[in-house]
């Protein structure tokens, strides 16, 4: 007997904030340096060293919290979260416990392809804390020692905790993508999941309809998901796993302690993780080495004011004011900040948003994929794209030949004019073309008769002949002139 | 007067006038150390060579007319809890026996910049936890006035080296009385500044919200001189106060007009030794004779100070000492197997009993279910204690009283009774909880020849008032000139 | 609140301290004594009293986001009881 169920998902996302130096010391946060070359007494937690908070880290955290619609309390403080781990040299993480710097926000998610209904995901809190180091364990050598690298220790992290508001893996993935879009747009983080500057833990369980009411399965926390795809796959897998487990054991929430599972991307499974011993009792207390931060409504407002237009606003503006379809607007904005800037420049210069959007979402995206390039590496500048759009609009370039021009422009990085010339396109002056039409009509009385008999498409068979005599003939123009001439003949 | 007897201020004069060389002064103290310290045990390490080299260099620079620091040529001893890149910093613990910090604490950097001659590192209770210096993992320090007795602590070495005339000036730290109590028991002057007045950067933390660095010396004047050199805002310490530092030495000799002196009713309750009470009351008499108005005041919550302190200090300590896990520095067990065992054994092997006791107490007070009843409750009582003082300093400029209930106690007398040892801090902990400055000045000697200390306390940042008030007393008395007979 | 042998053992693990039988016994009595003394705080009326975590109450202290040189690796690792010139070595850590 199988019942229907809902998957309930809450996400805990950690993003590294894009500062030059660490949260509590002045060591570089540069990724990928040689192990233990970016540490100092403070981030090694040496006796006597003291933390001082990085102003920029706090500002970026504040900016983010406001962008995800959080409230900013007037008073916030930092607490010590205590546990022993070799990548945690002080024996505690400096985090925030009962008075986080922000709370009660939200983020709207939707899907251009409408695989799920638009949804507002609640954000419980976002707080600023320091990152731990890395332990490298060479499994191959079995019991060999682990090597600890403290370069990452002390990098500023913003932990963003969502409400359990998502109902499918696709929604969770969309939430992550929207969050990355927003955070990269406001420039607070590069949100690179491979490099770990954006990390995600998911809390997942099922609400199952049973003959005797709804039952919740035990909440499982999934870790080690290192890509958006992984988040989606892991949650899909976990939901099915929990459903199977329910059918076999019918274990409910509360029957067992909350368990942690790790996502194994190659195996495509979540596997039980042994959690750190007694990490349950973190003995949080206010860090006496750091002082509280007070913020006034004025400061918060000035940060909000400086945020500018956010992705969601831009989508709305493009469809409301520039008559892009909601789908186009979504696809375009989801390309991220750089593509959007390129689009805006081309659209404003040419005055044709629709055309600019089509070029970018179709031809340009195709080329970028093929060449695995980013928009700023692309050989056609936004200004040149605008020229192309304008040339077509002014009839200097038949729509039918515009793709050929595009190819020349990006392959041989030509200007539009040059491309048009290369294609041998010159505008044929009307009188010359009228002559040509007359000549061909005289030579083909049958077609003239057909047309007069109402079969206008008969003209089509003359277009080939016309193009033989002059390759620059614009088929549309040729047809129009012929019809005029025939009409005048009667 | 011999080089050892004259005050640091006097020596500094002679050095400036070229009538005395830093090398002579340093050598005199090094000689004294070699004759006296094997009996007293104030120093963990003496840097004779380094000290003489620095002294020579300072003399050369002075003669060459080069610019030279405020303390140029004065020997200063430093408690082995302040990082100095030139030597180990052990905190008198097996855990840090071989720890060489790659950096200087701000206080040590300031002393170096002032051209002080750093002659050695003084003994202390392990991680500054204790009131007798008996908790040092390395050696006992004996009270120069009676070698059977403890010098107090945790800055026992810092007080004993001054009392024993092995250093004219020394640096201690005070978390619950660790400068004032040993100063009182060793008959020297010891000052605990306002919290945040002196940088904690590079001070190995015991209880971060209570720890302060301060001077010990023979006279108030010398203490003022040393405080001036180490005080000031430090961007490396977020809790350091961004406030100008008065030049204490210039205003020191101006008596306080219309001084209002507070006497705390609760300080003269039972448990106070008669001779101590007598001397303290005599000292108060001296102020009366100088025209001070003496008012009895009440600090109703002061009776909870020790309880409050023994929740807050161990809680912070349990966290501050979590970093000693055998991974990044310090001791590591040889009997390691898995990670958790490595931690547990490393810490069991290298921490002494008192440190373990306080880590346990603190971890307990912070653990799930007890936080509100202990830690949070203590933070609230702490505010009430501070509010008592705020109210008191509306009525008075200084508060006078005993430093300890009794003079120096016998070594071993309290080592198996932690609680009674904790109660020794009764009169001193409140100043740390409230963050205000306090000073201990010699005010008598018992019939059995042990020094007695007078404690003065002032409002936050009122060190200038505190020092001028203390100087008023010393200008009328000579208790600070008494020295113990040679050990 | 009375403190039991169980509490002592639980806290010892939290604090990562290996205790001998003798230590467990003595700590149980000593901590019980101290905790009993500390329990007098319960009698203080702290209704609407704000906790005081710092001795002096300053706020909004920041450092500017400017990179300064880190320690040379040899210096960073110099005090480590077990290291290989690249990193600190510890008994196997599973997971990350
Ligand atoms: Mg976190
Ligand atoms: Zn650092």
PDB file of C-alpha atoms in Angstrom, chain B residues 136-359:
ATOM      1  CA  UNK B 136      52.931  27.027  38.729  1.00  0.00           C
ATOM      2  CA  UNK B 137      53.899  23.834  36.934  1.00  0.00           C
ATOM      3  CA  UNK B 138      57.579  24.713  37.280  1.00  0.00           C
ATOM      4  CA  UNK B 139      58.468  26.131  40.709  1.00  0.00           C
ATOM      5  CA  UNK B 140      57.337  27.661  43.966  1.00  0.00           C
ATOM      6  CA  UNK B 141      57.766  31.358  44.574  1.00  0.00           C
ATOM      7  CA  UNK B 142      58.336  32.369  48.184  1.00  0.00           C
ATOM      8  CA  UNK B 143      57.337  35.583  49.907  1.00  0.00           C
ATOM      9  CA  UNK B 144      60.508  37.671  50.434  1.00  0.00           C
ATOM     10  CA  UNK B 145      59.147  38.730  53.858  1.00  0.00           C
ATOM     11  CA  UNK B 146      58.862  35.121  55.031  1.00  0.00           C
ATOM     12  CA  UNK B 147      60.106  32.302  52.856  1.00  0.00           C
ATOM     13  CA  UNK B 148      57.621  29.894  54.462  1.00  0.00           C
ATOM     14  CA  UNK B 149      54.795  31.966  53.102  1.00  0.00           C
ATOM     15  CA  UNK B 150      53.285  32.409  49.664  1.00  0.00           C
ATOM     16  CA  UNK B 151      53.701  35.697  47.783  1.00  0.00           C
ATOM     17  CA  UNK B 152      50.079  35.549  46.719  1.00  0.00           C
ATOM     18  CA  UNK B 153      49.129  35.285  43.089  1.00  0.00           C
ATOM     19  CA  UNK B 154      48.629  34.841  40.356  1.00  0.00           C
ATOM     20  CA  UNK B 155      51.312  37.520  39.771  1.00  0.00           C
ATOM     21  CA  UNK B 156      53.385  36.160  42.680  1.00  0.00           C
ATOM     22  CA  UNK B 157      56.666  36.307  40.803  1.00  0.00           C
ATOM     23  CA  UNK B 158      55.928  39.843  39.640  1.00  0.00           C
ATOM     24  CA  UNK B 159      55.342  41.019  43.234  1.00  0.00           C
ATOM     25  CA  UNK B 160      58.169  38.985  44.782  1.00  0.00           C
ATOM     26  CA  UNK B 161      60.781  40.204  42.295  1.00  0.00           C
ATOM     27  CA  UNK B 162      60.024  43.816  43.218  1.00  0.00           C
ATOM     28  CA  UNK B 163      59.799  43.126  46.972  1.00  0.00           C
ATOM     29  CA  UNK B 164      63.055  41.185  46.730  1.00  0.00           C
ATOM     30  CA  UNK B 165      64.690  44.142  44.926  1.00  0.00           C
ATOM     31  CA  UNK B 166      65.467  42.004  41.880  1.00  0.00           C
ATOM     32  CA  UNK B 167      63.597  44.392  39.572  1.00  0.00           C
ATOM     33  CA  UNK B 168      62.476  47.969  40.193  1.00  0.00           C
ATOM     34  CA  UNK B 169      59.455  47.560  37.970  1.00  0.00           C
ATOM     35  CA  UNK B 170      57.411  44.598  36.862  1.00  0.00           C
ATOM     36  CA  UNK B 171      54.362  43.799  34.788  1.00  0.00           C
ATOM     37  CA  UNK B 172      51.562  41.651  36.164  1.00  0.00           C
ATOM     38  CA  UNK B 173      48.016  40.783  35.184  1.00  0.00           C
ATOM     39  CA  UNK B 174      44.883  40.999  37.287  1.00  0.00           C
ATOM     40  CA  UNK B 175      41.719  39.007  36.604  1.00  0.00           C
ATOM     41  CA  UNK B 176      40.289  38.822  40.128  1.00  0.00           C
ATOM     42  CA  UNK B 177      43.001  40.512  42.184  1.00  0.00           C
ATOM     43  CA  UNK B 178      46.133  38.918  40.740  1.00  0.00           C
ATOM     44  CA  UNK B 179      48.146  42.179  40.853  1.00  0.00           C
ATOM     45  CA  UNK B 180      46.686  43.862  43.960  1.00  0.00           C
ATOM     46  CA  UNK B 181      46.611  40.764  46.190  1.00  0.00           C
ATOM     47  CA  UNK B 182      50.285  39.710  45.720  1.00  0.00           C
ATOM     48  CA  UNK B 183      51.312  43.386  45.873  1.00  0.00           C
ATOM     49  CA  UNK B 184      49.522  43.622  49.216  1.00  0.00           C
ATOM     50  CA  UNK B 185      51.038  40.402  50.539  1.00  0.00           C
ATOM     51  CA  UNK B 186      54.553  41.382  49.361  1.00  0.00           C
ATOM     52  CA  UNK B 187      54.436  45.031  50.491  1.00  0.00           C
ATOM     53  CA  UNK B 188      54.695  46.653  47.080  1.00  0.00           C
ATOM     54  CA  UNK B 189      52.454  48.884  44.989  1.00  0.00           C
ATOM     55  CA  UNK B 190      50.279  47.128  42.400  1.00  0.00           C
ATOM     56  CA  UNK B 191      47.760  48.761  40.088  1.00  0.00           C
ATOM     57  CA  UNK B 192      44.965  47.160  38.092  1.00  0.00           C
ATOM     58  CA  UNK B 193      43.827  49.665  35.444  1.00  0.00           C
ATOM     59  CA  UNK B 194      40.336  50.230  34.080  1.00  0.00           C
ATOM     60  CA  UNK B 195      39.353  47.340  31.812  1.00  0.00           C
ATOM     61  CA  UNK B 196      40.364  48.434  28.305  1.00  0.00           C
ATOM     62  CA  UNK B 197      42.943  50.992  29.453  1.00  0.00           C
ATOM     63  CA  UNK B 198      45.846  48.640  28.618  1.00  0.00           C
ATOM     64  CA  UNK B 199      45.752  46.422  25.524  1.00  0.00           C
ATOM     65  CA  UNK B 200      45.183  42.683  26.021  1.00  0.00           C
ATOM     66  CA  UNK B 201      46.665  41.862  22.619  1.00  0.00           C
ATOM     67  CA  UNK B 202      49.274  39.167  23.231  1.00  0.00           C
ATOM     68  CA  UNK B 203      48.163  38.572  26.808  1.00  0.00           C
ATOM     69  CA  UNK B 204      47.391  34.857  26.990  1.00  0.00           C
ATOM     70  CA  UNK B 205      43.752  34.902  28.051  1.00  0.00           C
ATOM     71  CA  UNK B 206      42.401  33.481  31.298  1.00  0.00           C
ATOM     72  CA  UNK B 207      39.052  35.313  31.502  1.00  0.00           C
ATOM     73  CA  UNK B 208      38.884  37.799  28.645  1.00  0.00           C
ATOM     74  CA  UNK B 209      36.231  40.116  30.081  1.00  0.00           C
ATOM     75  CA  UNK B 210      38.166  40.484  33.368  1.00  0.00           C
ATOM     76  CA  UNK B 211      41.881  40.312  32.458  1.00  0.00           C
ATOM     77  CA  UNK B 212      43.903  43.520  32.690  1.00  0.00           C
ATOM     78  CA  UNK B 213      47.650  44.176  32.552  1.00  0.00           C
ATOM     79  CA  UNK B 214      49.167  46.514  35.147  1.00  0.00           C
ATOM     80  CA  UNK B 215      52.338  47.715  36.869  1.00  0.00           C
ATOM     81  CA  UNK B 216      53.983  46.629  40.125  1.00  0.00           C
ATOM     82  CA  UNK B 217      56.636  48.820  41.780  1.00  0.00           C
ATOM     83  CA  UNK B 218      57.888  50.120  45.120  1.00  0.00           C
ATOM     84  CA  UNK B 219      56.094  53.453  44.922  1.00  0.00           C
ATOM     85  CA  UNK B 220      52.965  54.995  43.472  1.00  0.00           C
ATOM     86  CA  UNK B 221      55.211  57.281  41.448  1.00  0.00           C
ATOM     87  CA  UNK B 222      57.005  54.337  39.851  1.00  0.00           C
ATOM     88  CA  UNK B 223      53.700  52.588  39.141  1.00  0.00           C
ATOM     89  CA  UNK B 224      52.438  55.762  37.435  1.00  0.00           C
ATOM     90  CA  UNK B 225      55.612  55.866  35.336  1.00  0.00           C
ATOM     91  CA  UNK B 226      55.167  52.285  34.141  1.00  0.00           C
ATOM     92  CA  UNK B 227      51.408  52.604  33.571  1.00  0.00           C
ATOM     93  CA  UNK B 228      51.994  55.656  31.385  1.00  0.00           C
ATOM     94  CA  UNK B 229      54.299  53.571  29.195  1.00  0.00           C
ATOM     95  CA  UNK B 230      51.917  50.634  28.652  1.00  0.00           C
ATOM     96  CA  UNK B 231      48.477  52.307  28.582  1.00  0.00           C
ATOM     97  CA  UNK B 232      46.609  53.451  25.506  1.00  0.00           C
ATOM     98  CA  UNK B 233      44.194  52.497  22.757  1.00  0.00           C
ATOM     99  CA  UNK B 234      45.137  49.505  20.584  1.00  0.00           C
ATOM    100  CA  UNK B 235      43.324  48.771  17.302  1.00  0.00           C
ATOM    101  CA  UNK B 236      44.332  45.105  17.735  1.00  0.00           C
ATOM    102  CA  UNK B 237      42.130  44.788  20.838  1.00  0.00           C
ATOM    103  CA  UNK B 238      38.446  45.487  20.142  1.00  0.00           C
ATOM    104  CA  UNK B 239      37.809  45.956  23.873  1.00  0.00           C
ATOM    105  CA  UNK B 240      40.566  48.537  24.262  1.00  0.00           C
ATOM    106  CA  UNK B 241      39.242  52.016  25.109  1.00  0.00           C
ATOM    107  CA  UNK B 242      39.826  54.802  22.607  1.00  0.00           C
ATOM    108  CA  UNK B 243      40.562  57.373  25.309  1.00  0.00           C
ATOM    109  CA  UNK B 244      43.531  59.707  25.760  1.00  0.00           C
ATOM    110  CA  UNK B 245      46.020  58.633  28.441  1.00  0.00           C
ATOM    111  CA  UNK B 246      46.763  61.427  30.936  1.00  0.00           C
ATOM    112  CA  UNK B 247      50.431  61.956  31.805  1.00  0.00           C
ATOM    113  CA  UNK B 248      49.959  60.570  35.289  1.00  0.00           C
ATOM    114  CA  UNK B 249      53.490  61.430  36.388  1.00  0.00           C
ATOM    115  CA  UNK B 250      52.977  65.177  35.924  1.00  0.00           C
ATOM    116  CA  UNK B 251      49.763  65.503  37.978  1.00  0.00           C
ATOM    117  CA  UNK B 252      50.753  62.866  40.525  1.00  0.00           C
ATOM    118  CA  UNK B 253      51.941  65.249  43.231  1.00  0.00           C
ATOM    119  CA  UNK B 254      48.870  67.478  43.156  1.00  0.00           C
ATOM    120  CA  UNK B 255      46.760  66.511  46.191  1.00  0.00           C
ATOM    121  CA  UNK B 256      43.032  65.972  45.563  1.00  0.00           C
ATOM    122  CA  UNK B 257      41.167  69.023  46.857  1.00  0.00           C
ATOM    123  CA  UNK B 258      38.094  68.135  48.914  1.00  0.00           C
ATOM    124  CA  UNK B 259      38.659  64.405  48.491  1.00  0.00           C
ATOM    125  CA  UNK B 260      35.587  62.322  49.355  1.00  0.00           C
ATOM    126  CA  UNK B 261      36.724  58.908  50.551  1.00  0.00           C
ATOM    127  CA  UNK B 262      34.263  56.026  50.700  1.00  0.00           C
ATOM    128  CA  UNK B 263      34.475  53.238  53.248  1.00  0.00           C
ATOM    129  CA  UNK B 264      32.501  50.125  52.353  1.00  0.00           C
ATOM    130  CA  UNK B 265      30.478  48.870  55.305  1.00  0.00           C
ATOM    131  CA  UNK B 266      30.604  45.288  53.968  1.00  0.00           C
ATOM    132  CA  UNK B 267      34.435  45.356  53.878  1.00  0.00           C
ATOM    133  CA  UNK B 268      34.726  45.469  57.640  1.00  0.00           C
ATOM    134  CA  UNK B 269      32.538  42.456  58.343  1.00  0.00           C
ATOM    135  CA  UNK B 270      33.758  39.406  60.299  1.00  0.00           C
ATOM    136  CA  UNK B 271      36.676  37.471  58.859  1.00  0.00           C
ATOM    137  CA  UNK B 272      38.865  40.568  58.653  1.00  0.00           C
ATOM    138  CA  UNK B 273      42.138  40.142  60.566  1.00  0.00           C
ATOM    139  CA  UNK B 274      42.480  42.610  63.473  1.00  0.00           C
ATOM    140  CA  UNK B 275      45.944  43.852  62.552  1.00  0.00           C
ATOM    141  CA  UNK B 276      44.849  44.328  58.949  1.00  0.00           C
ATOM    142  CA  UNK B 277      41.740  46.222  60.029  1.00  0.00           C
ATOM    143  CA  UNK B 278      43.813  48.395  62.390  1.00  0.00           C
ATOM    144  CA  UNK B 279      46.311  49.372  59.681  1.00  0.00           C
ATOM    145  CA  UNK B 280      43.595  50.099  57.139  1.00  0.00           C
ATOM    146  CA  UNK B 281      41.701  52.283  59.613  1.00  0.00           C
ATOM    147  CA  UNK B 282      44.958  54.120  60.419  1.00  0.00           C
ATOM    148  CA  UNK B 283      45.450  54.741  56.707  1.00  0.00           C
ATOM    149  CA  UNK B 284      41.950  56.164  56.511  1.00  0.00           C
ATOM    150  CA  UNK B 285      42.925  58.348  59.484  1.00  0.00           C
ATOM    151  CA  UNK B 286      45.795  59.729  57.433  1.00  0.00           C
ATOM    152  CA  UNK B 287      43.320  60.847  54.772  1.00  0.00           C
ATOM    153  CA  UNK B 288      41.142  62.451  57.457  1.00  0.00           C
ATOM    154  CA  UNK B 289      44.187  64.359  58.703  1.00  0.00           C
ATOM    155  CA  UNK B 290      44.710  65.558  55.138  1.00  0.00           C
ATOM    156  CA  UNK B 291      41.201  66.987  55.169  1.00  0.00           C
ATOM    157  CA  UNK B 292      39.447  64.237  53.252  1.00  0.00           C
ATOM    158  CA  UNK B 293      35.764  63.734  53.924  1.00  0.00           C
ATOM    159  CA  UNK B 294      35.238  60.076  54.864  1.00  0.00           C
ATOM    160  CA  UNK B 295      31.810  58.602  54.075  1.00  0.00           C
ATOM    161  CA  UNK B 296      30.521  55.150  54.866  1.00  0.00           C
ATOM    162  CA  UNK B 297      28.923  53.652  51.771  1.00  0.00           C
ATOM    163  CA  UNK B 298      27.313  50.341  50.928  1.00  0.00           C
ATOM    164  CA  UNK B 299      27.909  47.995  47.997  1.00  0.00           C
ATOM    165  CA  UNK B 300      24.963  45.698  48.739  1.00  0.00           C
ATOM    166  CA  UNK B 301      25.808  43.144  46.027  1.00  0.00           C
ATOM    167  CA  UNK B 302      29.513  42.910  46.835  1.00  0.00           C
ATOM    168  CA  UNK B 303      28.854  39.816  48.942  1.00  0.00           C
ATOM    169  CA  UNK B 304      27.914  38.020  45.709  1.00  0.00           C
ATOM    170  CA  UNK B 305      31.060  39.102  43.897  1.00  0.00           C
ATOM    171  CA  UNK B 306      33.075  35.932  44.527  1.00  0.00           C
ATOM    172  CA  UNK B 307      30.194  33.682  43.468  1.00  0.00           C
ATOM    173  CA  UNK B 308      29.635  35.798  40.368  1.00  0.00           C
ATOM    174  CA  UNK B 309      33.331  35.741  39.575  1.00  0.00           C
ATOM    175  CA  UNK B 310      33.619  31.965  39.973  1.00  0.00           C
ATOM    176  CA  UNK B 311      30.929  31.479  37.358  1.00  0.00           C
ATOM    177  CA  UNK B 312      32.078  34.058  34.804  1.00  0.00           C
ATOM    178  CA  UNK B 313      35.854  33.528  35.031  1.00  0.00           C
ATOM    179  CA  UNK B 314      35.826  29.715  34.712  1.00  0.00           C
ATOM    180  CA  UNK B 315      33.214  29.881  31.935  1.00  0.00           C
ATOM    181  CA  UNK B 316      35.418  32.150  29.851  1.00  0.00           C
ATOM    182  CA  UNK B 317      38.499  30.148  30.840  1.00  0.00           C
ATOM    183  CA  UNK B 318      36.972  26.831  29.756  1.00  0.00           C
ATOM    184  CA  UNK B 319      36.497  28.374  26.328  1.00  0.00           C
ATOM    185  CA  UNK B 320      39.814  30.250  26.153  1.00  0.00           C
ATOM    186  CA  UNK B 321      41.716  27.073  27.005  1.00  0.00           C
ATOM    187  CA  UNK B 322      39.925  24.914  24.417  1.00  0.00           C
ATOM    188  CA  UNK B 323      42.615  25.897  21.900  1.00  0.00           C
ATOM    189  CA  UNK B 324      45.185  23.811  23.759  1.00  0.00           C
ATOM    190  CA  UNK B 325      44.413  20.595  21.945  1.00  0.00           C
ATOM    191  CA  UNK B 326      47.849  19.360  20.884  1.00  0.00           C
ATOM    192  CA  UNK B 327      47.372  20.224  17.219  1.00  0.00           C
ATOM    193  CA  UNK B 328      48.696  23.700  16.404  1.00  0.00           C
ATOM    194  CA  UNK B 329      51.107  24.379  19.290  1.00  0.00           C
ATOM    195  CA  UNK B 330      51.863  23.217  22.791  1.00  0.00           C
ATOM    196  CA  UNK B 331      52.031  19.789  24.406  1.00  0.00           C
ATOM    197  CA  UNK B 332      50.794  16.658  22.622  1.00  0.00           C
ATOM    198  CA  UNK B 333      50.453  13.258  24.257  1.00  0.00           C
ATOM    199  CA  UNK B 334      52.652  10.407  23.137  1.00  0.00           C
ATOM    200  CA  UNK B 335      49.796   7.986  23.872  1.00  0.00           C
ATOM    201  CA  UNK B 336      47.667   9.131  20.972  1.00  0.00           C
ATOM    202  CA  UNK B 337      45.330   6.789  19.180  1.00  0.00           C
ATOM    203  CA  UNK B 338      42.171   8.310  17.764  1.00  0.00           C
ATOM    204  CA  UNK B 339      41.482  12.014  17.677  1.00  0.00           C
ATOM    205  CA  UNK B 340      39.256  12.269  20.747  1.00  0.00           C
ATOM    206  CA  UNK B 341      41.713  10.272  22.856  1.00  0.00           C
ATOM    207  CA  UNK B 342      44.550  12.441  21.615  1.00  0.00           C
ATOM    208  CA  UNK B 343      42.678  15.521  22.817  1.00  0.00           C
ATOM    209  CA  UNK B 344      41.655  14.082  26.176  1.00  0.00           C
ATOM    210  CA  UNK B 345      45.114  12.735  27.033  1.00  0.00           C
ATOM    211  CA  UNK B 346      47.005  15.792  25.777  1.00  0.00           C
ATOM    212  CA  UNK B 347      44.920  18.056  27.992  1.00  0.00           C
ATOM    213  CA  UNK B 348      44.938  15.657  30.951  1.00  0.00           C
ATOM    214  CA  UNK B 349      48.744  15.402  30.847  1.00  0.00           C
ATOM    215  CA  UNK B 350      49.578  19.100  30.458  1.00  0.00           C
ATOM    216  CA  UNK B 351      47.026  20.939  32.633  1.00  0.00           C
ATOM    217  CA  UNK B 352      47.443  21.127  36.410  1.00  0.00           C
ATOM    218  CA  UNK B 353      44.657  20.376  38.926  1.00  0.00           C
ATOM    219  CA  UNK B 354      43.436  23.968  39.375  1.00  0.00           C
ATOM    220  CA  UNK B 355      43.253  24.552  35.623  1.00  0.00           C
ATOM    221  CA  UNK B 356      41.306  21.311  35.183  1.00  0.00           C
ATOM    222  CA  UNK B 357      38.998  22.285  38.039  1.00  0.00           C
ATOM    223  CA  UNK B 358      38.182  25.633  36.448  1.00  0.00           C
ATOM    224  CA  UNK B 359      37.753  24.191  32.955  1.00  0.00           C
TER     225      UNK B 359
END
